[in-house]
Tab-separated table of C-alpha atoms and ligand atoms in Angstrom:
chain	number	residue	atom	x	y	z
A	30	UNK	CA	0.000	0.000	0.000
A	31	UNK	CA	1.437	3.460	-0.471
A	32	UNK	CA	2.421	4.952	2.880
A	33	UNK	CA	1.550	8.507	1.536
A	34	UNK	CA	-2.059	7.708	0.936
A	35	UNK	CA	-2.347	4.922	3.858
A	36	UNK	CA	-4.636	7.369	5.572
A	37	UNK	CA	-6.943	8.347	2.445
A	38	UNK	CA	-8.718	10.940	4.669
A	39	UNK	CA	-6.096	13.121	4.383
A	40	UNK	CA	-5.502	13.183	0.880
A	41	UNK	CA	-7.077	15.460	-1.301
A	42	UNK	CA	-10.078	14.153	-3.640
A	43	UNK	CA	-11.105	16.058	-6.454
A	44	UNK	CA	-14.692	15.697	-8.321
A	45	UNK	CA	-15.100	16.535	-11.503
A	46	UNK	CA	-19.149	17.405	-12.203
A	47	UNK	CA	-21.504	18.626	-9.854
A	48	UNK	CA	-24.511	16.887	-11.437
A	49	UNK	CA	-26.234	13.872	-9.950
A	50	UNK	CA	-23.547	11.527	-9.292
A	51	UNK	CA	-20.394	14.101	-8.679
A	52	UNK	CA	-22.943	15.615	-6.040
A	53	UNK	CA	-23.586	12.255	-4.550
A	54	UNK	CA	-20.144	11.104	-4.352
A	55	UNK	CA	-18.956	14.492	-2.903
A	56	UNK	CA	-21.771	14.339	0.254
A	57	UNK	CA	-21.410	10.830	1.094
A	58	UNK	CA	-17.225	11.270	0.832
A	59	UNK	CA	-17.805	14.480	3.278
A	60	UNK	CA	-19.548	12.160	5.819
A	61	UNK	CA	-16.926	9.386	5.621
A	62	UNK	CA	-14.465	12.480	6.715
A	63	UNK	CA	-12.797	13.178	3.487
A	64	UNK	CA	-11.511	16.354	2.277
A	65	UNK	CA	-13.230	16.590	-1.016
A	66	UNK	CA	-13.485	19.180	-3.713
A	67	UNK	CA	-15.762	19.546	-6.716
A	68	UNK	CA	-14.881	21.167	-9.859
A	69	UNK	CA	-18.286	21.935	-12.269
A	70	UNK	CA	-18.322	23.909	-15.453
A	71	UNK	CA	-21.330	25.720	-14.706
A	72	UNK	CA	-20.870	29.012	-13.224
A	73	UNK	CA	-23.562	28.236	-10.714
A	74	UNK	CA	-25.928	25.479	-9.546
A	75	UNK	CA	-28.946	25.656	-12.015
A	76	UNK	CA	-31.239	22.370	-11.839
A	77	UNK	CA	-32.525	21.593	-15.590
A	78	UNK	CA	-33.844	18.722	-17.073
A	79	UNK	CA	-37.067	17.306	-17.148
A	80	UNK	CA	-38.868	14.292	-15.582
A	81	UNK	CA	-37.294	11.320	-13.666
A	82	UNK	CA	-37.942	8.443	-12.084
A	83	UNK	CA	-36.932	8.104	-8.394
A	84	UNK	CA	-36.631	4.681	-8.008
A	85	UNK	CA	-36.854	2.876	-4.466
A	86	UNK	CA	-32.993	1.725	-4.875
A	87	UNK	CA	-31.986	5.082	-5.914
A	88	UNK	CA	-34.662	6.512	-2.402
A	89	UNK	CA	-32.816	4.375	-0.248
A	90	UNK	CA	-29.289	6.663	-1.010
A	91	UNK	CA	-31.271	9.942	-0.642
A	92	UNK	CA	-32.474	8.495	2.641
A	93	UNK	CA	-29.236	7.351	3.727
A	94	UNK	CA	-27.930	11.140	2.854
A	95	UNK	CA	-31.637	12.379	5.213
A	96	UNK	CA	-32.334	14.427	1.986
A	97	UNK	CA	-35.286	12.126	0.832
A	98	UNK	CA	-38.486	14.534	2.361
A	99	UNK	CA	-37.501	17.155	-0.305
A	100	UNK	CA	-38.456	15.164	-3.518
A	101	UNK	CA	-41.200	13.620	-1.441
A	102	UNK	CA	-42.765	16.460	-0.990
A	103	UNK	CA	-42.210	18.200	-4.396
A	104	UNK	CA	-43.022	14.747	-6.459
A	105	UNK	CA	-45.577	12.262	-6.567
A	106	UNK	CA	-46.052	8.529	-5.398
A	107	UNK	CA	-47.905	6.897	-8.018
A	108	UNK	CA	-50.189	4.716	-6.889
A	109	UNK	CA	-49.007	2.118	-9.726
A	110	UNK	CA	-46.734	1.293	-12.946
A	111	UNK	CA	-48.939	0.426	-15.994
A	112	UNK	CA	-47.531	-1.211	-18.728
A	113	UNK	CA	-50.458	-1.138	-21.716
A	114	UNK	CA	-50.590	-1.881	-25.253
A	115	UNK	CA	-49.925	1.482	-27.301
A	116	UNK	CA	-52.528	0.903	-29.646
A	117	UNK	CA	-55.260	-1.287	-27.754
A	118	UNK	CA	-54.527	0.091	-24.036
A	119	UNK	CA	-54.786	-3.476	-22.661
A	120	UNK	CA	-52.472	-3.830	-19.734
A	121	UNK	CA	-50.062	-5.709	-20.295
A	122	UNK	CA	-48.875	-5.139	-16.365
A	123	UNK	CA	-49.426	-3.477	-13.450
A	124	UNK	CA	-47.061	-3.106	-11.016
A	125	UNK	CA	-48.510	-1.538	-7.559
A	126	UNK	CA	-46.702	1.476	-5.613
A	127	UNK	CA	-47.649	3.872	-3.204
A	128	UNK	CA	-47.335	1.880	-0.217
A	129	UNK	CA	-46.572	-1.189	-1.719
A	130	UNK	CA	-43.426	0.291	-3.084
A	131	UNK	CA	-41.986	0.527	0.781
A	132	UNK	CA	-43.488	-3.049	1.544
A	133	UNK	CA	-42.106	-5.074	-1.325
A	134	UNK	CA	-38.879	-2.825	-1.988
A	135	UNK	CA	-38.185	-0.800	1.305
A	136	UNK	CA	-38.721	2.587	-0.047
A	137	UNK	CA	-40.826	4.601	-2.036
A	138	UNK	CA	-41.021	5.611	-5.830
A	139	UNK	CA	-41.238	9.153	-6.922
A	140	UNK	CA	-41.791	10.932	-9.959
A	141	UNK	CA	-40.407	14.452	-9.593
A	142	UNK	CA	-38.666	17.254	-11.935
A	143	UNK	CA	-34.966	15.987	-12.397
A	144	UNK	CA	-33.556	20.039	-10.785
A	145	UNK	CA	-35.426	18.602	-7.633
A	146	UNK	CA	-33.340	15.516	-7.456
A	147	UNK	CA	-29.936	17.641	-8.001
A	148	UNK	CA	-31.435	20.578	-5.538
A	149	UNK	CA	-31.503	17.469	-2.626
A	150	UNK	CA	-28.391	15.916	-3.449
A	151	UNK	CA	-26.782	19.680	-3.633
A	152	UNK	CA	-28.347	20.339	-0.417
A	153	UNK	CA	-25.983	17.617	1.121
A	154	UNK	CA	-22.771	18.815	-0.120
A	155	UNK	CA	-20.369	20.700	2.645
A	156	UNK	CA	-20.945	24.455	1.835
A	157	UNK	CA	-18.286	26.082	-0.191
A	158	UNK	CA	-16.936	22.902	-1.566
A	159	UNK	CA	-17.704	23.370	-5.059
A	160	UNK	CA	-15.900	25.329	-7.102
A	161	UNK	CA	-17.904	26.543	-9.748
A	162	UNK	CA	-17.000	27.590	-13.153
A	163	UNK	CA	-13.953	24.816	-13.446
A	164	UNK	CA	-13.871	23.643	-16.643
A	165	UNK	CA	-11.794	20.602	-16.953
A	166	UNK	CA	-9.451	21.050	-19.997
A	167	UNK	CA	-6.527	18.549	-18.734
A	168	UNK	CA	-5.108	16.233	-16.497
A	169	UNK	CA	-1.567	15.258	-15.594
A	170	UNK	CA	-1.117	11.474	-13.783
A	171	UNK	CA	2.496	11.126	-14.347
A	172	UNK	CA	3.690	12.666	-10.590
A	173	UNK	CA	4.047	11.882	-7.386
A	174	UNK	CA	0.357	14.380	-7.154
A	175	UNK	CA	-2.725	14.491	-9.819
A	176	UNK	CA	-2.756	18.201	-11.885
A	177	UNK	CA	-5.838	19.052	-13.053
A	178	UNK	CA	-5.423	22.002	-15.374
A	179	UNK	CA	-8.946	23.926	-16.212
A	180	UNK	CA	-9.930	25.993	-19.013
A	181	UNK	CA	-9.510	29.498	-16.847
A	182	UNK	CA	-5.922	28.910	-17.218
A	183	UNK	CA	-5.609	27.281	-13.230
A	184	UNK	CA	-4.309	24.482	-12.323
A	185	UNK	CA	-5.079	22.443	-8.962
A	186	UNK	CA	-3.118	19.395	-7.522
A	187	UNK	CA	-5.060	16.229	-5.730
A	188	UNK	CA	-4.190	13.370	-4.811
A	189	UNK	CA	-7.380	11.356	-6.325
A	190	UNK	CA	-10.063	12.047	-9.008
A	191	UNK	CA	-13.496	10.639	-9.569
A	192	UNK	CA	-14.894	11.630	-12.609
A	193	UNK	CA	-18.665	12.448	-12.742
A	194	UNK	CA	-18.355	14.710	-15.537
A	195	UNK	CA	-21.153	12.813	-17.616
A	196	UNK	CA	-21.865	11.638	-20.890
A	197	UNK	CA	-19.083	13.288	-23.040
A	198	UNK	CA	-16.289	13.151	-19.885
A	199	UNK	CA	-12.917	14.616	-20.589
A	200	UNK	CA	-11.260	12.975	-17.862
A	201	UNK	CA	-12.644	9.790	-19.663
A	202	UNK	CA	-11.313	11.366	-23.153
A	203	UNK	CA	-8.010	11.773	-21.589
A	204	UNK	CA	-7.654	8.366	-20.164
A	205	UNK	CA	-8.959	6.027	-23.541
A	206	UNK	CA	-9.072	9.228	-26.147
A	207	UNK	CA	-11.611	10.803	-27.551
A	208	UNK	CA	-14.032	8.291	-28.123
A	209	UNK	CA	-17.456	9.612	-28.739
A	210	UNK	CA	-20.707	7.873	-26.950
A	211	UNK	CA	-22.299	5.751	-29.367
A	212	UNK	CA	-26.076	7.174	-30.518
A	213	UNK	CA	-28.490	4.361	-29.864
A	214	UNK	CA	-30.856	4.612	-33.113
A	215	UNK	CA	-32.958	6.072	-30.873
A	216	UNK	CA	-35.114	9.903	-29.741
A	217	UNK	CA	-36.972	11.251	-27.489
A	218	UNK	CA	-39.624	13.404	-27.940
A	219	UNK	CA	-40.064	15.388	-23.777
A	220	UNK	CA	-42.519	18.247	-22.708
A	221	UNK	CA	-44.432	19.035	-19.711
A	222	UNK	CA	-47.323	21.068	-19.632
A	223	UNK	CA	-50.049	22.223	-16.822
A	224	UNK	CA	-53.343	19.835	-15.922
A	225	UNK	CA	-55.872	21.604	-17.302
A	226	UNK	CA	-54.067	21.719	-20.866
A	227	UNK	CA	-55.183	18.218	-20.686
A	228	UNK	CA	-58.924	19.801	-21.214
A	229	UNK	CA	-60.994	16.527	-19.045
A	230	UNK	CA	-58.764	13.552	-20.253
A	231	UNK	CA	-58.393	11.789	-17.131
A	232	UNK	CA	-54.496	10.267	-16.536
A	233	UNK	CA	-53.532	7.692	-14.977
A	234	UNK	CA	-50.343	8.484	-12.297
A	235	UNK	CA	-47.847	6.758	-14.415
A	236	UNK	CA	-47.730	4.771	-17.915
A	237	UNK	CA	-45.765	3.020	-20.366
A	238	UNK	CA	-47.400	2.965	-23.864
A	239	UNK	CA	-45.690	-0.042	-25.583
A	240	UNK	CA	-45.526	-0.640	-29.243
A	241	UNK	CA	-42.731	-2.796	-31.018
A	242	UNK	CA	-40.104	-0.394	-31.778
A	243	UNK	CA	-42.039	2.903	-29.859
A	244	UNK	CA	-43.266	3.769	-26.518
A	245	UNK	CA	-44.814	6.635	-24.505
A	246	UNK	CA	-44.300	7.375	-21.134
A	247	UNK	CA	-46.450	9.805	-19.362
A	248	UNK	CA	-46.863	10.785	-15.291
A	249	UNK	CA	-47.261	13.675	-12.871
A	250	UNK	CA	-44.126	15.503	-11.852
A	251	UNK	CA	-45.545	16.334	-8.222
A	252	UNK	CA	-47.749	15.855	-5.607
A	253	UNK	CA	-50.763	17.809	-6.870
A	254	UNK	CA	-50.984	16.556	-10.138
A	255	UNK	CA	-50.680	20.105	-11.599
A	256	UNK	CA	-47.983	18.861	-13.712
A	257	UNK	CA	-48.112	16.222	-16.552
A	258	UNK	CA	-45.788	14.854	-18.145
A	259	UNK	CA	-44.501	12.865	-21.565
A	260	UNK	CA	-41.569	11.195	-23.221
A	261	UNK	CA	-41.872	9.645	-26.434
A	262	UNK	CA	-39.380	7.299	-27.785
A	263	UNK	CA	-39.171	5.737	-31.460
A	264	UNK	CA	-36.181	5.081	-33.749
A	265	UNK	CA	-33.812	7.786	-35.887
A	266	UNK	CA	-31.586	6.857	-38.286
A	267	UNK	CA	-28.834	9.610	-37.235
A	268	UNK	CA	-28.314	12.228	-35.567
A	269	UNK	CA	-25.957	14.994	-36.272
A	270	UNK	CA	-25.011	17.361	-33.654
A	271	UNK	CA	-22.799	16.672	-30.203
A	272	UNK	CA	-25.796	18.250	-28.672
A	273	UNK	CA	-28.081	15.593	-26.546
A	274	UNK	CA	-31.202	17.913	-27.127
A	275	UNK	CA	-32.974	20.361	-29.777
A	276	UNK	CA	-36.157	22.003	-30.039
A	277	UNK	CA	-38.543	20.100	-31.668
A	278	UNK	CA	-41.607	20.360	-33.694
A	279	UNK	CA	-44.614	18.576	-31.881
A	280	UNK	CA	-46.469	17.705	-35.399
A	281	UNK	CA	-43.377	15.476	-35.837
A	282	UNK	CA	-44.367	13.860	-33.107
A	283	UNK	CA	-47.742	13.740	-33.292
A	284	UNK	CA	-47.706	12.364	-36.614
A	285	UNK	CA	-45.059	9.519	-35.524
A	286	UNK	CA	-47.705	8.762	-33.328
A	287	UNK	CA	-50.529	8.655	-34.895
A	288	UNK	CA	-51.665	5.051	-34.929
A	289	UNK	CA	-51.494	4.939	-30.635
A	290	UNK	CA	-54.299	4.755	-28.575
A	291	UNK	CA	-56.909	7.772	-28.563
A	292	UNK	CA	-55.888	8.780	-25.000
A	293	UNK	CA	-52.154	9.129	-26.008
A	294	UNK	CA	-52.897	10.850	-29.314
A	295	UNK	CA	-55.123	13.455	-27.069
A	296	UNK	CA	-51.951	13.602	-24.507
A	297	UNK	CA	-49.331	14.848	-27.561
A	298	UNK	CA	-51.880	17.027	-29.076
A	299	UNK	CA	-52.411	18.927	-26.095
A	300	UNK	CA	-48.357	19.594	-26.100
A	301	UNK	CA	-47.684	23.163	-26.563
A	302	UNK	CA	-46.030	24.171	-29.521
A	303	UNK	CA	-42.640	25.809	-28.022
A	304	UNK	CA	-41.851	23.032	-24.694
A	305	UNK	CA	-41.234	20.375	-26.847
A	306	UNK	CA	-37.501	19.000	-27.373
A	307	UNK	CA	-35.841	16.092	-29.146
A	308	UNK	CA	-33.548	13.924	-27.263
A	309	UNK	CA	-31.273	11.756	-28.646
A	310	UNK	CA	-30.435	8.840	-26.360
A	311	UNK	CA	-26.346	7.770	-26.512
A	312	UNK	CA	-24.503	5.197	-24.885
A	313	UNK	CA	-21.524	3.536	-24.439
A	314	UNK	CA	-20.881	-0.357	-25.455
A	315	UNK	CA	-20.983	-2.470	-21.978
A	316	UNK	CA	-17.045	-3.442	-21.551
A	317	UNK	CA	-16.914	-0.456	-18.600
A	318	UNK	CA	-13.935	1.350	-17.945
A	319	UNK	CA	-13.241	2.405	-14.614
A	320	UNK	CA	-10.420	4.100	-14.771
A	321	UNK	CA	-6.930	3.989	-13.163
A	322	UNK	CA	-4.911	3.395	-9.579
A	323	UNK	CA	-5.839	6.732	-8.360
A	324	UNK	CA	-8.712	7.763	-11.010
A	325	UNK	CA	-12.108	6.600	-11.061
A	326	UNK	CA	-14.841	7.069	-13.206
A	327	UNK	CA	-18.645	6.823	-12.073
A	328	UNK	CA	-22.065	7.510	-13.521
A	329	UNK	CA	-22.601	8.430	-17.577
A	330	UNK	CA	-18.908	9.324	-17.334
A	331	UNK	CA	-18.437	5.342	-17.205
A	332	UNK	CA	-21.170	3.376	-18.559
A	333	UNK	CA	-24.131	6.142	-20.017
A	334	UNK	CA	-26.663	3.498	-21.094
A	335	UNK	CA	-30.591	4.007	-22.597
A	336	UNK	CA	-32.741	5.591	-20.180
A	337	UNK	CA	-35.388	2.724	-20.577
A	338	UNK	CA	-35.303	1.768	-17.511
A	339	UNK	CA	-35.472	4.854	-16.165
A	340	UNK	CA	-31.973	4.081	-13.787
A	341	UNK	CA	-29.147	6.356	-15.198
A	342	UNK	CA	-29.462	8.643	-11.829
A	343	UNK	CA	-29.797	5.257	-9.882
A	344	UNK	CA	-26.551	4.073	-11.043
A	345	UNK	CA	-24.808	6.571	-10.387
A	346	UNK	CA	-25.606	7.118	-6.797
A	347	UNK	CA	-25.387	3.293	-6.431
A	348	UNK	CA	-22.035	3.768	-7.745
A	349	UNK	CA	-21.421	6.696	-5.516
A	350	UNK	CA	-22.005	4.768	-1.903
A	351	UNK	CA	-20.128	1.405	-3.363
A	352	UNK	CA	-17.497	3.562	-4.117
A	353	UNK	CA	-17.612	5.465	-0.810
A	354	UNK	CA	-17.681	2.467	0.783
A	355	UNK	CA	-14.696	0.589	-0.761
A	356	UNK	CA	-12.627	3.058	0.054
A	357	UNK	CA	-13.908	3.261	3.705
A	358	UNK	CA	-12.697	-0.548	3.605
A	359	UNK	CA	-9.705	-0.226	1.748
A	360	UNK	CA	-8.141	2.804	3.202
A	361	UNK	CA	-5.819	2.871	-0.181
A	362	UNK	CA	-6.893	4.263	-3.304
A	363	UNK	CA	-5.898	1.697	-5.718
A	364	UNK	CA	-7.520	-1.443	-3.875
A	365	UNK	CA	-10.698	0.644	-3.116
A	366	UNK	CA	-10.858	1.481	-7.019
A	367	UNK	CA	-10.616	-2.338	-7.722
A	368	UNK	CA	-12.758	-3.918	-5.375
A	369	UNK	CA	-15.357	-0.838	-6.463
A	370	UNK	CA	-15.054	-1.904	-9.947
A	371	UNK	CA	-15.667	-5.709	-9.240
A	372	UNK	CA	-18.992	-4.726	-7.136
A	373	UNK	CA	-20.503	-2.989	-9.794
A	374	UNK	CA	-19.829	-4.872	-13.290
A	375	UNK	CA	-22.166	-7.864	-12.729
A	376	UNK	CA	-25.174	-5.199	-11.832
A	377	UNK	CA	-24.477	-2.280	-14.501
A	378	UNK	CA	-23.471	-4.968	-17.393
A	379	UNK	CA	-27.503	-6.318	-16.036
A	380	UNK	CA	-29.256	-2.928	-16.043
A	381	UNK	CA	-27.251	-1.647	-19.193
A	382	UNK	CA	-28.358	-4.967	-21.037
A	383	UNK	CA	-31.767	-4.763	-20.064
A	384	UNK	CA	-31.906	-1.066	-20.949
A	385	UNK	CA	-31.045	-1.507	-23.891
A	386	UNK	CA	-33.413	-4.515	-24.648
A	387	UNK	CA	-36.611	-2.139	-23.563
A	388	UNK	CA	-38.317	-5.030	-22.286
A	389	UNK	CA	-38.230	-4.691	-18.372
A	390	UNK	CA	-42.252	-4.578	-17.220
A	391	UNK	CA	-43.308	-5.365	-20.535
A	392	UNK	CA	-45.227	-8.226	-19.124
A	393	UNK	CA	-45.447	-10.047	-16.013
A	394	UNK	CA	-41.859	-9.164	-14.061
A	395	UNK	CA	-40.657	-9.554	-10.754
A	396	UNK	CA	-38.841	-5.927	-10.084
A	397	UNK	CA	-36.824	-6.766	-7.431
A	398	UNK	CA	-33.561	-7.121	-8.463
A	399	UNK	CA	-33.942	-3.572	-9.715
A	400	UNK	CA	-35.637	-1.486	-7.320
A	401	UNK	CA	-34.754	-3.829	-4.465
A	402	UNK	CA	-31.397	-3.730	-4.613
A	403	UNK	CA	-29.624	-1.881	-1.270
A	404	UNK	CA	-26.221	-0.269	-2.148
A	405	UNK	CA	-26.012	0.643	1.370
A	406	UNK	CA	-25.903	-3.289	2.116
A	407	UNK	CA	-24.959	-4.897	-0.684
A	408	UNK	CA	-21.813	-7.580	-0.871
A	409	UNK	CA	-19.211	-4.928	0.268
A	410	UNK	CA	-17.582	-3.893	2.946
A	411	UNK	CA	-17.662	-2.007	5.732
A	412	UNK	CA	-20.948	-0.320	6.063
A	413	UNK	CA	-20.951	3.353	5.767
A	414	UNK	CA	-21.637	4.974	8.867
A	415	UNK	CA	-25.410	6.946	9.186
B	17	FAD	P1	-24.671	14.350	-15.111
B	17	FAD	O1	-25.840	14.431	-14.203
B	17	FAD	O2	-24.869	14.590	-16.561
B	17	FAD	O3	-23.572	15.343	-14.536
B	17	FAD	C1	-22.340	15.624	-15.179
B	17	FAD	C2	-21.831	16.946	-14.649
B	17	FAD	O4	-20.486	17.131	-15.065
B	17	FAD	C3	-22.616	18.142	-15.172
B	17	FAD	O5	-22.948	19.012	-14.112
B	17	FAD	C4	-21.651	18.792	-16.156
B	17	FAD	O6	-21.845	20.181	-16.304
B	17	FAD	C5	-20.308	18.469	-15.516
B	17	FAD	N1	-19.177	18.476	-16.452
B	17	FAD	C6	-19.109	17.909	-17.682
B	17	FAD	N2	-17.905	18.122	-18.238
B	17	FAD	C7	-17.190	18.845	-17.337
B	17	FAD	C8	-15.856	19.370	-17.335
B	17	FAD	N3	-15.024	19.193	-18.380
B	17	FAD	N4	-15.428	20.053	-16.252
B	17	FAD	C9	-16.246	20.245	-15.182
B	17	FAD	N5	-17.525	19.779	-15.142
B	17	FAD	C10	-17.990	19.075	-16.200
B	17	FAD	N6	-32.177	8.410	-14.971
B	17	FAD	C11	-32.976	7.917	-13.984
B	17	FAD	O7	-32.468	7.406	-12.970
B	17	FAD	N7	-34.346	8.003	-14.072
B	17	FAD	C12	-34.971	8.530	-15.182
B	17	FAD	O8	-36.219	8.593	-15.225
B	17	FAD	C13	-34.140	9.013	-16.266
B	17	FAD	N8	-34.688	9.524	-17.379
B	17	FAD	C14	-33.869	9.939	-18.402
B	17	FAD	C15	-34.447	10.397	-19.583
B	17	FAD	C16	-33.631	10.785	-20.662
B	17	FAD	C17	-34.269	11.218	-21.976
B	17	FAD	C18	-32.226	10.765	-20.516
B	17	FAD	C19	-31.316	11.216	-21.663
B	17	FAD	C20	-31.640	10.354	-19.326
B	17	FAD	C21	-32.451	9.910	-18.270
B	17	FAD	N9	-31.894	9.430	-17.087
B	17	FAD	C22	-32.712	8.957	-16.099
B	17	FAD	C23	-30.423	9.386	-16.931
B	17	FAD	C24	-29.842	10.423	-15.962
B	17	FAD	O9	-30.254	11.755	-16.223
B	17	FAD	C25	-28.305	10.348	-16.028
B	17	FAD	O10	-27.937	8.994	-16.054
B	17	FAD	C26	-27.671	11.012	-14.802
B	17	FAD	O11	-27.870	12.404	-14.824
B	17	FAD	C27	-26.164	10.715	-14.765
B	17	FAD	O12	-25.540	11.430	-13.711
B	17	FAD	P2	-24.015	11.885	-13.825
B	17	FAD	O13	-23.707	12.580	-12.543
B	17	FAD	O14	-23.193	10.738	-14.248
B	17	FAD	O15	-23.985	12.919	-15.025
């Protein structure tokens, strides 16, 4: 073991991202007594996105970190999953929540805005330890120390580096090259828009519209039900820009899908004209790198996968307490880095292979290994302390 790092507490850990799993990382590192900073482009914290799902594996972290009543309270608890045909409506499966999401998995589901899931994860970060505005441009291994150099012209030493810089990550690009995430084949179209818009059609708290190659997802983003939302997926041959989103045009959309069931036709309709964007959904092939002795990469920045399953943020907080925890248990960098690798292929090459396949609750499923999976237990060891 290297002497200089015997004691990892004392080194100093750098983040790169502040996003969902860099945030993650960074609070549940604080607790364990590290000294960690985290470096995010941004030039301030500014929640975006659109819907997620909160799974009850991804709950049980936010619990863990006591920042759980926040998306509680600003999202909703469906009452159940459905899984219909797109085109008939007949369920094909119905998976119950609400309270039978704590009974059968130990924690609830939400659906909430995506800036409410980053707003609770920020809110357990150590005050003044991001650094905002750090753009990663480079990073030097070679030393005795790690020096990040950023775009601003500074440069920082550390002693470790997890990279949670997402999809496109540089410290990934500088470890492997410049190796672009792969685009899946696939869109989607996203928009949000208030319950009366919806002018009588009555919604059920969360669906999957299923057709071979297409589906629609639509739920309420909070507690009231004020707030309904869709995402519409179907194939694209290409897709041309490094940007993940654009504008789009909802008639595109609309007439894509056209031949779905009367209630999901009325749902795009209703879709104002400017709120509606295009997403295209990129990944990376399943052979996942995680990086080097004292560099580790978690979240998209390591194995961005197709959000099908609705467990991208999921994976990367699981990530973010196994890795937290192998390094509690190592004490060493290097080891902790290994052993954190070898608890997590099995489960992401799973969930990235299933993703991809689209077929999780298309019929009858037992969703246990997903949403009742415990990072906080888990093979691994030691605990992490409350
Ligand atoms: P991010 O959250 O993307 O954070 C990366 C951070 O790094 C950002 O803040 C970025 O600004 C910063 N950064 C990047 N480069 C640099 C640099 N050079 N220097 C400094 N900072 C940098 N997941 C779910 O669990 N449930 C869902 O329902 C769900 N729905 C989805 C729907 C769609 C259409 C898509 C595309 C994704 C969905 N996901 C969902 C996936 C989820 O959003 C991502 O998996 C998750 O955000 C990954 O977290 P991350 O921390 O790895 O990356």
């Amino acid at each position: 073991m290297n002497s200089k790092h015997d004691t990892c507490g004392g080194a100093r850990v750098a983040v790169i991202g502040a996003g969902i799993g860099g945030a993650a990382v960074a609070a549940l590192m604080q607790r364990a007594g590290y000294k960690v900073t985290v470096y995010e482009q941004y030039e301030r914290f500014a929640p975006a996105g659109g819907g997620i799902h909160l799974s009850p594996n991804l709950m049980r972290v936010l619990r863990h970190l006591d920042v759980h009543r926040h998306v509680l309270l600003k999202g909703q608890e469906p009452c159940a999953f459905l899984n219909r045909d797109g085109t008939s409506g007949e369920m094909l499966f119905a998976l119950s929540l609400g309270e039978s999401a704590h009974r059968q998995f130990g924690a609830p589901f939400v659906a909430v805005r995506r800036g409410e899931l980053h707003t609770a994860l920020m809110s357990a970060v150590t005050p003044g330890s991001v650094r905002w505005a750090k753009r990663l441009a480079g990073i030097d291994w070679g030393g005795e120390t790690i020096v990040l150099g950023f775009d601003d012209g500074s440069r920082v030493e550390c002693d470790a580096v997890i990279a949670a810089d997402g999809l496109r990550s540089s410290v990934r690009g500088a470890l492997r090259g410049r190796e672009q995430p792969v685009f899946s084949g696939q869109v989607a179209f996203r928009g949000s828009y208030p319950r009366e818009d919806l002018r009588g059609l009555a919604v059920d708290d969360l669906t999957k519209w299923w057709d071979a190659e297409r589906f629609v997802l639509s739920y309420w983003l909070d507690r009231a039900r004020r707030d309904f939302y869709f995402a519409a997926m179907m194939p694209q041959a290409s897709w041309s820009t490094e940007a993940s989103s654009m504008p789009a045009d909802p008639d595109e959309m609309r007439h894509a899908f056209r031949d779905f069931h009367p209630d999901v036709k009325r749902m795009l309709a209703h879709a104002p004209r400017a709120g509606v964007a295009k997403w295209a959904l990129f990944e990376r092939p399943p052979h996942f790198e995680f990086g080097t002795s004292r560099i580790v990469l978690i979240g998209d920045a390591c194995h961005p996968m197709r959000p099908f399953m609705s467990q991208g943020a999921a994976m990367a907080l699981e990530d973010a307490v196994m890795l937290t925890r192998a390094l509690v248990g190592a004490g060493d960098f290097e080891p902790a880095f290994r052993s954190f690798a070898q608890a997590r292929r099995k489960r992401l090459t799973q969930v990235h292979r299933v993703s991809a396949a689209n077929t999780f609750m298309r019929g009858e499923t037992d969703a246990r290994w997903v949403f009742g999976y415990d990072a906080l237990g888990a093979q691994a060891s030691p605990r992490l302390p409350a």
